[in-house]
PDB file of C-alpha atoms and ligand atoms in Angstrom:
ATOM      1  CA  UNK A  30      75.996 200.398  58.715  1.00 80.00           C
ATOM      2  CA  UNK A  31      78.262 198.830  61.396  1.00 89.00           C
ATOM      3  CA  UNK A  32      78.917 194.990  60.900  1.00 96.00           C
ATOM      4  CA  UNK A  33      80.555 193.108  63.439  1.00 97.00           C
ATOM      5  CA  UNK A  34      82.522 189.302  63.053  1.00 98.00           C
ATOM      6  CA  UNK A  35      83.932 187.973  65.406  1.00 98.00           C
ATOM      7  CA  UNK A  36      87.123 186.778  65.147  1.00 98.00           C
ATOM      8  CA  UNK A  37      88.716 185.085  68.819  1.00 98.00           C
ATOM      9  CA  UNK A  38      86.020 184.624  70.729  1.00 98.00           C
ATOM     10  CA  UNK A  39      85.598 184.928  74.408  1.00 98.00           C
ATOM     11  CA  UNK A  40      86.996 181.133  75.480  1.00 98.00           C
ATOM     12  CA  UNK A  41      89.724 181.872  73.074  1.00 98.00           C
ATOM     13  CA  UNK A  42      90.781 184.595  74.772  1.00 98.00           C
ATOM     14  CA  UNK A  43      90.685 183.376  77.827  1.00 98.00           C
ATOM     15  CA  UNK A  44      92.511 180.260  77.088  1.00 98.00           C
ATOM     16  CA  UNK A  45      94.991 182.455  76.029  1.00 98.00           C
ATOM     17  CA  UNK A  46      95.290 184.895  78.690  1.00 98.00           C
ATOM     18  CA  UNK A  47      96.125 180.976  81.170  1.00 98.00           C
ATOM     19  CA  UNK A  48      98.514 180.114  78.461  1.00 98.00           C
ATOM     20  CA  UNK A  49      99.985 183.959  78.897  1.00 98.00           C
ATOM     21  CA  UNK A  50      99.922 184.440  82.566  1.00 98.00           C
ATOM     22  CA  UNK A  51     101.707 180.775  83.246  1.00 98.00           C
ATOM     23  CA  UNK A  52     104.501 181.419  81.167  1.00 98.00           C
ATOM     24  CA  UNK A  53     105.207 184.620  82.610  1.00 98.00           C
ATOM     25  CA  UNK A  54     104.661 183.419  85.822  1.00 98.00           C
ATOM     26  CA  UNK A  55     107.741 180.912  84.867  1.00 98.00           C
ATOM     27  CA  UNK A  56     109.788 183.902  83.514  1.00 98.00           C
ATOM     28  CA  UNK A  57     109.745 185.534  87.240  1.00 98.00           C
ATOM     29  CA  UNK A  58     109.452 183.255  89.099  1.00 97.00           C
ATOM     30  CA  UNK A  59     111.936 184.604  91.464  1.00 94.00           C
ATOM     31  CA  UNK A  60     111.205 188.494  90.380  1.00 98.00           C
ATOM     32  CA  UNK A  61     108.431 190.103  91.810  1.00 98.00           C
ATOM     33  CA  UNK A  62     106.720 192.992  88.493  1.00 98.00           C
ATOM     34  CA  UNK A  63     105.101 195.766  88.423  1.00 98.00           C
ATOM     35  CA  UNK A  64     102.365 195.334  85.581  1.00 98.00           C
ATOM     36  CA  UNK A  65     101.698 198.160  83.624  1.00 98.00           C
ATOM     37  CA  UNK A  66      97.293 199.151  82.966  1.00 98.00           C
ATOM     38  CA  UNK A  67      97.480 201.050  79.985  1.00 98.00           C
ATOM     39  CA  UNK A  68      93.922 202.595  79.799  1.00 97.00           C
ATOM     40  CA  UNK A  69      91.739 202.376  78.987  1.00 96.00           C
ATOM     41  CA  UNK A  70      91.723 199.442  76.225  1.00 97.00           C
ATOM     42  CA  UNK A  71      93.929 196.915  78.235  1.00 98.00           C
ATOM     43  CA  UNK A  72      91.493 196.868  80.839  1.00 98.00           C
ATOM     44  CA  UNK A  73      90.133 193.994  80.523  1.00 98.00           C
ATOM     45  CA  UNK A  74      92.912 191.624  79.652  1.00 98.00           C
ATOM     46  CA  UNK A  75      95.050 193.729  82.050  1.00 98.00           C
ATOM     47  CA  UNK A  76      91.974 192.345  84.689  1.00 98.00           C
ATOM     48  CA  UNK A  77      92.095 189.018  84.150  1.00 98.00           C
ATOM     49  CA  UNK A  78      95.974 188.617  83.377  1.00 98.00           C
ATOM     50  CA  UNK A  79      96.655 190.062  86.738  1.00 98.00           C
ATOM     51  CA  UNK A  80      93.945 187.613  88.476  1.00 98.00           C
ATOM     52  CA  UNK A  81      95.313 184.978  86.325  1.00 98.00           C
ATOM     53  CA  UNK A  82      98.908 185.449  87.713  1.00 98.00           C
ATOM     54  CA  UNK A  83      97.380 185.905  91.064  1.00 98.00           C
ATOM     55  CA  UNK A  84     100.637 186.720  92.994  1.00 98.00           C
ATOM     56  CA  UNK A  85     100.847 188.728  96.007  1.00 98.00           C
ATOM     57  CA  UNK A  86     103.856 189.997  95.479  1.00 98.00           C
ATOM     58  CA  UNK A  87     103.404 191.804  92.221  1.00 98.00           C
ATOM     59  CA  UNK A  88     102.123 195.893  91.981  1.00 98.00           C
ATOM     60  CA  UNK A  89      99.883 197.016  89.686  1.00 98.00           C
ATOM     61  CA  UNK A  90      99.963 200.760  87.975  1.00 98.00           C
ATOM     62  CA  UNK A  91      97.864 202.390  85.911  1.00 98.00           C
ATOM     63  CA  UNK A  92      98.382 205.084  82.853  1.00 98.00           C
ATOM     64  CA  UNK A  93      96.815 206.713  79.980  1.00 97.00           C
ATOM     65  CA  UNK A  94      97.798 207.076  76.797  1.00 93.00           C
ATOM     66  CA  UNK A  95      96.393 209.084  73.159  1.00 83.00           C
ATOM     67  CA  UNK A  96      97.059 208.708  70.275  1.00 69.00           C
ATOM     68  CA  UNK A  97      94.215 208.109  68.001  1.00 56.00           C
ATOM     69  CA  UNK A  98      91.288 210.500  68.468  1.00 50.00           C
ATOM     70  CA  UNK A  99      88.204 209.028  67.705  1.00 50.00           C
ATOM     71  CA  UNK A 100      89.763 208.426  64.294  1.00 55.00           C
ATOM     72  CA  UNK A 101      90.387 204.848  63.182  1.00 57.00           C
ATOM     73  CA  UNK A 102      93.979 205.644  61.922  1.00 59.00           C
ATOM     74  CA  UNK A 103      96.627 206.641  64.422  1.00 61.00           C
ATOM     75  CA  UNK A 104      98.014 210.332  64.142  1.00 63.00           C
ATOM     76  CA  UNK A 105     101.769 209.294  65.328  1.00 68.00           C
ATOM     77  CA  UNK A 106     100.930 211.920  68.157  1.00 75.00           C
ATOM     78  CA  UNK A 107     100.919 210.431  71.898  1.00 83.00           C
ATOM     79  CA  UNK A 108     100.303 212.169  74.617  1.00 88.00           C
ATOM     80  CA  UNK A 109     100.008 210.901  78.135  1.00 93.00           C
ATOM     81  CA  UNK A 110      96.641 211.592  80.447  1.00 95.00           C
ATOM     82  CA  UNK A 111      97.421 210.088  83.001  1.00 97.00           C
ATOM     83  CA  UNK A 112     100.849 208.454  84.246  1.00 97.00           C
ATOM     84  CA  UNK A 113     102.044 205.935  86.979  1.00 97.00           C
ATOM     85  CA  UNK A 114     101.825 206.571  90.297  1.00 97.00           C
ATOM     86  CA  UNK A 115     104.423 203.973  91.918  1.00 98.00           C
ATOM     87  CA  UNK A 116     108.413 203.907  91.538  1.00 98.00           C
ATOM     88  CA  UNK A 117     110.250 201.886  88.360  1.00 98.00           C
ATOM     89  CA  UNK A 118     113.663 202.571  89.843  1.00 98.00           C
ATOM     90  CA  UNK A 119     115.218 198.991  90.043  1.00 98.00           C
ATOM     91  CA  UNK A 120     111.535 197.493  88.718  1.00 98.00           C
ATOM     92  CA  UNK A 121     110.668 194.306  86.562  1.00 98.00           C
ATOM     93  CA  UNK A 122     108.042 195.854  84.971  1.00 98.00           C
ATOM     94  CA  UNK A 123     105.321 194.696  82.295  1.00 98.00           C
ATOM     95  CA  UNK A 124     103.600 196.661  79.860  1.00 98.00           C
ATOM     96  CA  UNK A 125     100.533 195.243  79.845  1.00 98.00           C
ATOM     97  CA  UNK A 126      98.714 196.150  76.193  1.00 98.00           C
ATOM     98  CA  UNK A 127      95.555 195.760  74.460  1.00 98.00           C
ATOM     99  CA  UNK A 128      97.133 196.172  70.729  1.00 98.00           C
ATOM    100  CA  UNK A 129     100.143 197.093  68.991  1.00 97.00           C
ATOM    101  CA  UNK A 130      99.192 198.420  65.761  1.00 95.00           C
ATOM    102  CA  UNK A 131     101.499 201.030  64.220  1.00 94.00           C
ATOM    103  CA  UNK A 132     104.356 201.060  67.271  1.00 95.00           C
ATOM    104  CA  UNK A 133     104.256 204.622  67.420  1.00 93.00           C
ATOM    105  CA  UNK A 134     102.322 204.703  71.023  1.00 93.00           C
ATOM    106  CA  UNK A 135     104.804 201.549  72.876  1.00 95.00           C
ATOM    107  CA  UNK A 136     108.080 202.899  71.058  1.00 95.00           C
ATOM    108  CA  UNK A 137     107.196 206.367  73.494  1.00 93.00           C
ATOM    109  CA  UNK A 138     106.553 204.098  76.224  1.00 96.00           C
ATOM    110  CA  UNK A 139     109.471 202.243  75.959  1.00 96.00           C
ATOM    111  CA  UNK A 140     111.595 205.492  75.540  1.00 95.00           C
ATOM    112  CA  UNK A 141     110.249 206.788  78.216  1.00 95.00           C
ATOM    113  CA  UNK A 142     110.428 204.584  81.190  1.00 97.00           C
ATOM    114  CA  UNK A 143     114.107 203.296  79.985  1.00 96.00           C
ATOM    115  CA  UNK A 144     114.793 206.998  81.548  1.00 97.00           C
ATOM    116  CA  UNK A 145     113.090 205.867  84.800  1.00 98.00           C
ATOM    117  CA  UNK A 146     115.663 203.613  85.588  1.00 98.00           C
ATOM    118  CA  UNK A 147     114.172 199.722  86.344  1.00 98.00           C
ATOM    119  CA  UNK A 148     115.456 197.058  86.530  1.00 98.00           C
ATOM    120  CA  UNK A 149     114.103 195.227  83.084  1.00 98.00           C
ATOM    121  CA  UNK A 150     111.592 196.378  80.925  1.00 98.00           C
ATOM    122  CA  UNK A 151     109.147 193.945  78.521  1.00 98.00           C
ATOM    123  CA  UNK A 152     106.139 194.149  77.017  1.00 98.00           C
ATOM    124  CA  UNK A 153     102.637 191.800  76.800  1.00 98.00           C
ATOM    125  CA  UNK A 154     100.318 192.773  74.258  1.00 98.00           C
ATOM    126  CA  UNK A 155      96.635 190.905  73.970  1.00 98.00           C
ATOM    127  CA  UNK A 156      96.681 191.603  70.132  1.00 98.00           C
ATOM    128  CA  UNK A 157      99.697 192.181  67.501  1.00 98.00           C
ATOM    129  CA  UNK A 158      98.980 193.733  63.822  1.00 97.00           C
ATOM    130  CA  UNK A 159     102.322 192.949  62.328  1.00 95.00           C
ATOM    131  CA  UNK A 160     101.406 194.543  59.213  1.00 95.00           C
ATOM    132  CA  UNK A 161     100.534 197.911  60.333  1.00 94.00           C
ATOM    133  CA  UNK A 162     104.061 198.583  62.005  1.00 95.00           C
ATOM    134  CA  UNK A 163     105.850 201.546  60.779  1.00 93.00           C
ATOM    135  CA  UNK A 164     108.516 201.766  63.791  1.00 95.00           C
ATOM    136  CA  UNK A 165     109.959 198.575  65.648  1.00 94.00           C
ATOM    137  CA  UNK A 166     109.320 197.911  68.642  1.00 96.00           C
ATOM    138  CA  UNK A 167     109.452 194.625  71.076  1.00 97.00           C
ATOM    139  CA  UNK A 168     107.218 192.789  71.939  1.00 98.00           C
ATOM    140  CA  UNK A 169     108.181 189.685  74.638  1.00 98.00           C
ATOM    141  CA  UNK A 170     104.490 188.047  74.996  1.00 98.00           C
ATOM    142  CA  UNK A 171     102.056 188.185  72.046  1.00 98.00           C
ATOM    143  CA  UNK A 172      98.685 186.738  72.717  1.00 98.00           C
ATOM    144  CA  UNK A 173      96.734 186.855  68.728  1.00 98.00           C
ATOM    145  CA  UNK A 174      98.499 187.798  66.156  1.00 98.00           C
ATOM    146  CA  UNK A 175      96.101 189.356  63.930  1.00 98.00           C
ATOM    147  CA  UNK A 176      95.594 190.802  59.978  1.00 97.00           C
ATOM    148  CA  UNK A 177      95.701 194.743  59.875  1.00 96.00           C
ATOM    149  CA  UNK A 178      92.187 195.437  60.303  1.00 96.00           C
ATOM    150  CA  UNK A 179      89.906 197.525  62.971  1.00 97.00           C
ATOM    151  CA  UNK A 180      88.471 195.103  65.460  1.00 98.00           C
ATOM    152  CA  UNK A 181      86.436 195.996  68.706  1.00 98.00           C
ATOM    153  CA  UNK A 182      85.545 194.659  72.030  1.00 98.00           C
ATOM    154  CA  UNK A 183      86.984 193.362  74.524  1.00 98.00           C
ATOM    155  CA  UNK A 184      88.267 196.923  76.096  1.00 98.00           C
ATOM    156  CA  UNK A 185      88.860 197.941  72.444  1.00 98.00           C
ATOM    157  CA  UNK A 186      86.679 200.768  71.415  1.00 97.00           C
ATOM    158  CA  UNK A 187      85.532 202.539  68.217  1.00 96.00           C
ATOM    159  CA  UNK A 188      84.920 206.381  69.447  1.00 94.00           C
ATOM    160  CA  UNK A 189      84.406 204.721  72.870  1.00 96.00           C
ATOM    161  CA  UNK A 190      81.105 201.908  71.705  1.00 97.00           C
ATOM    162  CA  UNK A 191      81.891 198.143  72.118  1.00 98.00           C
ATOM    163  CA  UNK A 192      84.065 197.736  74.800  1.00 98.00           C
ATOM    164  CA  UNK A 193      82.278 196.089  77.087  1.00 98.00           C
ATOM    165  CA  UNK A 194      82.064 193.109  74.362  1.00 98.00           C
ATOM    166  CA  UNK A 195      83.409 189.577  76.209  1.00 98.00           C
ATOM    167  CA  UNK A 196      84.454 188.859  72.608  1.00 98.00           C
ATOM    168  CA  UNK A 197      86.908 190.458  69.513  1.00 98.00           C
ATOM    169  CA  UNK A 198      85.203 191.292  66.096  1.00 98.00           C
ATOM    170  CA  UNK A 199      86.564 193.311  63.895  1.00 98.00           C
ATOM    171  CA  UNK A 200      83.957 196.072  62.777  1.00 97.00           C
ATOM    172  CA  UNK A 201      83.377 196.858  59.175  1.00 93.00           C
ATOM    173  CA  UNK A 202      80.575 198.797  56.690  1.00 83.00           C
ATOM    174  CA  UNK A 203      77.890 197.474  55.532  1.00 68.00           C
TER     175      UNK A 203
HETATM  176  P1  IMP B 316      99.349 202.357  67.902  1.00 66.46           P
HETATM  177  O1  IMP B 316     100.465 203.568  68.080  1.00 66.46           O
HETATM  178  O2  IMP B 316      99.446 202.694  66.786  1.00 66.46           O
HETATM  179  O3  IMP B 316     100.123 201.408  68.076  1.00 66.46           O
HETATM  180  O4  IMP B 316      98.172 201.911  68.536  1.00 66.46           O
HETATM  181  C1  IMP B 316      97.942 202.035  69.822  1.00 66.46           C
HETATM  182  C2  IMP B 316      96.551 202.148  70.076  1.00 66.46           C
HETATM  183  O5  IMP B 316      95.610 202.465  68.847  1.00 66.46           O
HETATM  184  C3  IMP B 316      96.146 200.914  70.643  1.00 66.46           C
HETATM  185  O6  IMP B 316      96.559 200.951  72.193  1.00 66.46           O
HETATM  186  C4  IMP B 316      94.659 200.789  70.849  1.00 66.46           C
HETATM  187  O7  IMP B 316      94.139 202.048  71.611  1.00 66.46           O
HETATM  188  C5  IMP B 316      94.650 201.708  69.212  1.00 66.46           C
HETATM  189  N1  IMP B 316      94.199 200.563  68.199  1.00 66.46           N
HETATM  190  C6  IMP B 316      94.900 199.792  67.014  1.00 66.46           C
HETATM  191  N2  IMP B 316      93.847 199.211  66.755  1.00 66.46           N
HETATM  192  C7  IMP B 316      93.392 199.732  67.039  1.00 66.46           C
HETATM  193  C8  IMP B 316      91.963 199.158  66.822  1.00 66.46           C
HETATM  194  O8  IMP B 316      91.802 197.973  65.514  1.00 66.46           O
HETATM  195  N3  IMP B 316      91.016 198.743  67.187  1.00 66.46           N
HETATM  196  C9  IMP B 316      90.974 199.709  68.067  1.00 66.46           C
HETATM  197  N4  IMP B 316      92.107 200.197  69.182  1.00 66.46           N
HETATM  198  C10 IMP B 316      93.233 199.769  68.212  1.00 66.46           C
HETATM  199 MG1   MG B 317      96.132 200.292  74.295  1.00 66.46          MG
END
């Protein structure tokens, strides 16, 4: 049977989202952003972050990648299932991720998007598993550094389950 142990509460997430939005608003004071949501895992974080940022001049866009299937280990193979719609050329682009684990997904996205000639390209991730990194990736904003354990909730899934929990839990076996 699967067990869930709360790692980050809803209150902690909400507080951190506010702080991150303030920091980003400060750093991009005179620069409208193109905010990119990496589906599906980032959906709740992206939505709450964008609302906290709350600026009329920022645009949003969505992409979907897959690297996992239903496994809990990264395959290292990244596939774009849905690409972005808006042009990135000359835009200040911020990729909003749920979690960076091995780094393969982000590495692939950064290489691909660099060819689209944005004015700048940075990454915001809610969760960072630094110990699991297989490839170096530059991350400008991190919500929480977490241990290398499999987590679910707040958008993150295990075979599509648990995405709609308001907190983040470590998934274990019992
Ligand atoms: P990476 O390519 O290994 O960095 O993994 C990136 C993607 O794998 C994330 O965007 C998630 O979709 C998924 N992933 C990595 N670790 C976890 C986890 O602990 N729980 C749920 N999904 C995860
Ligand atoms: Mg993701």
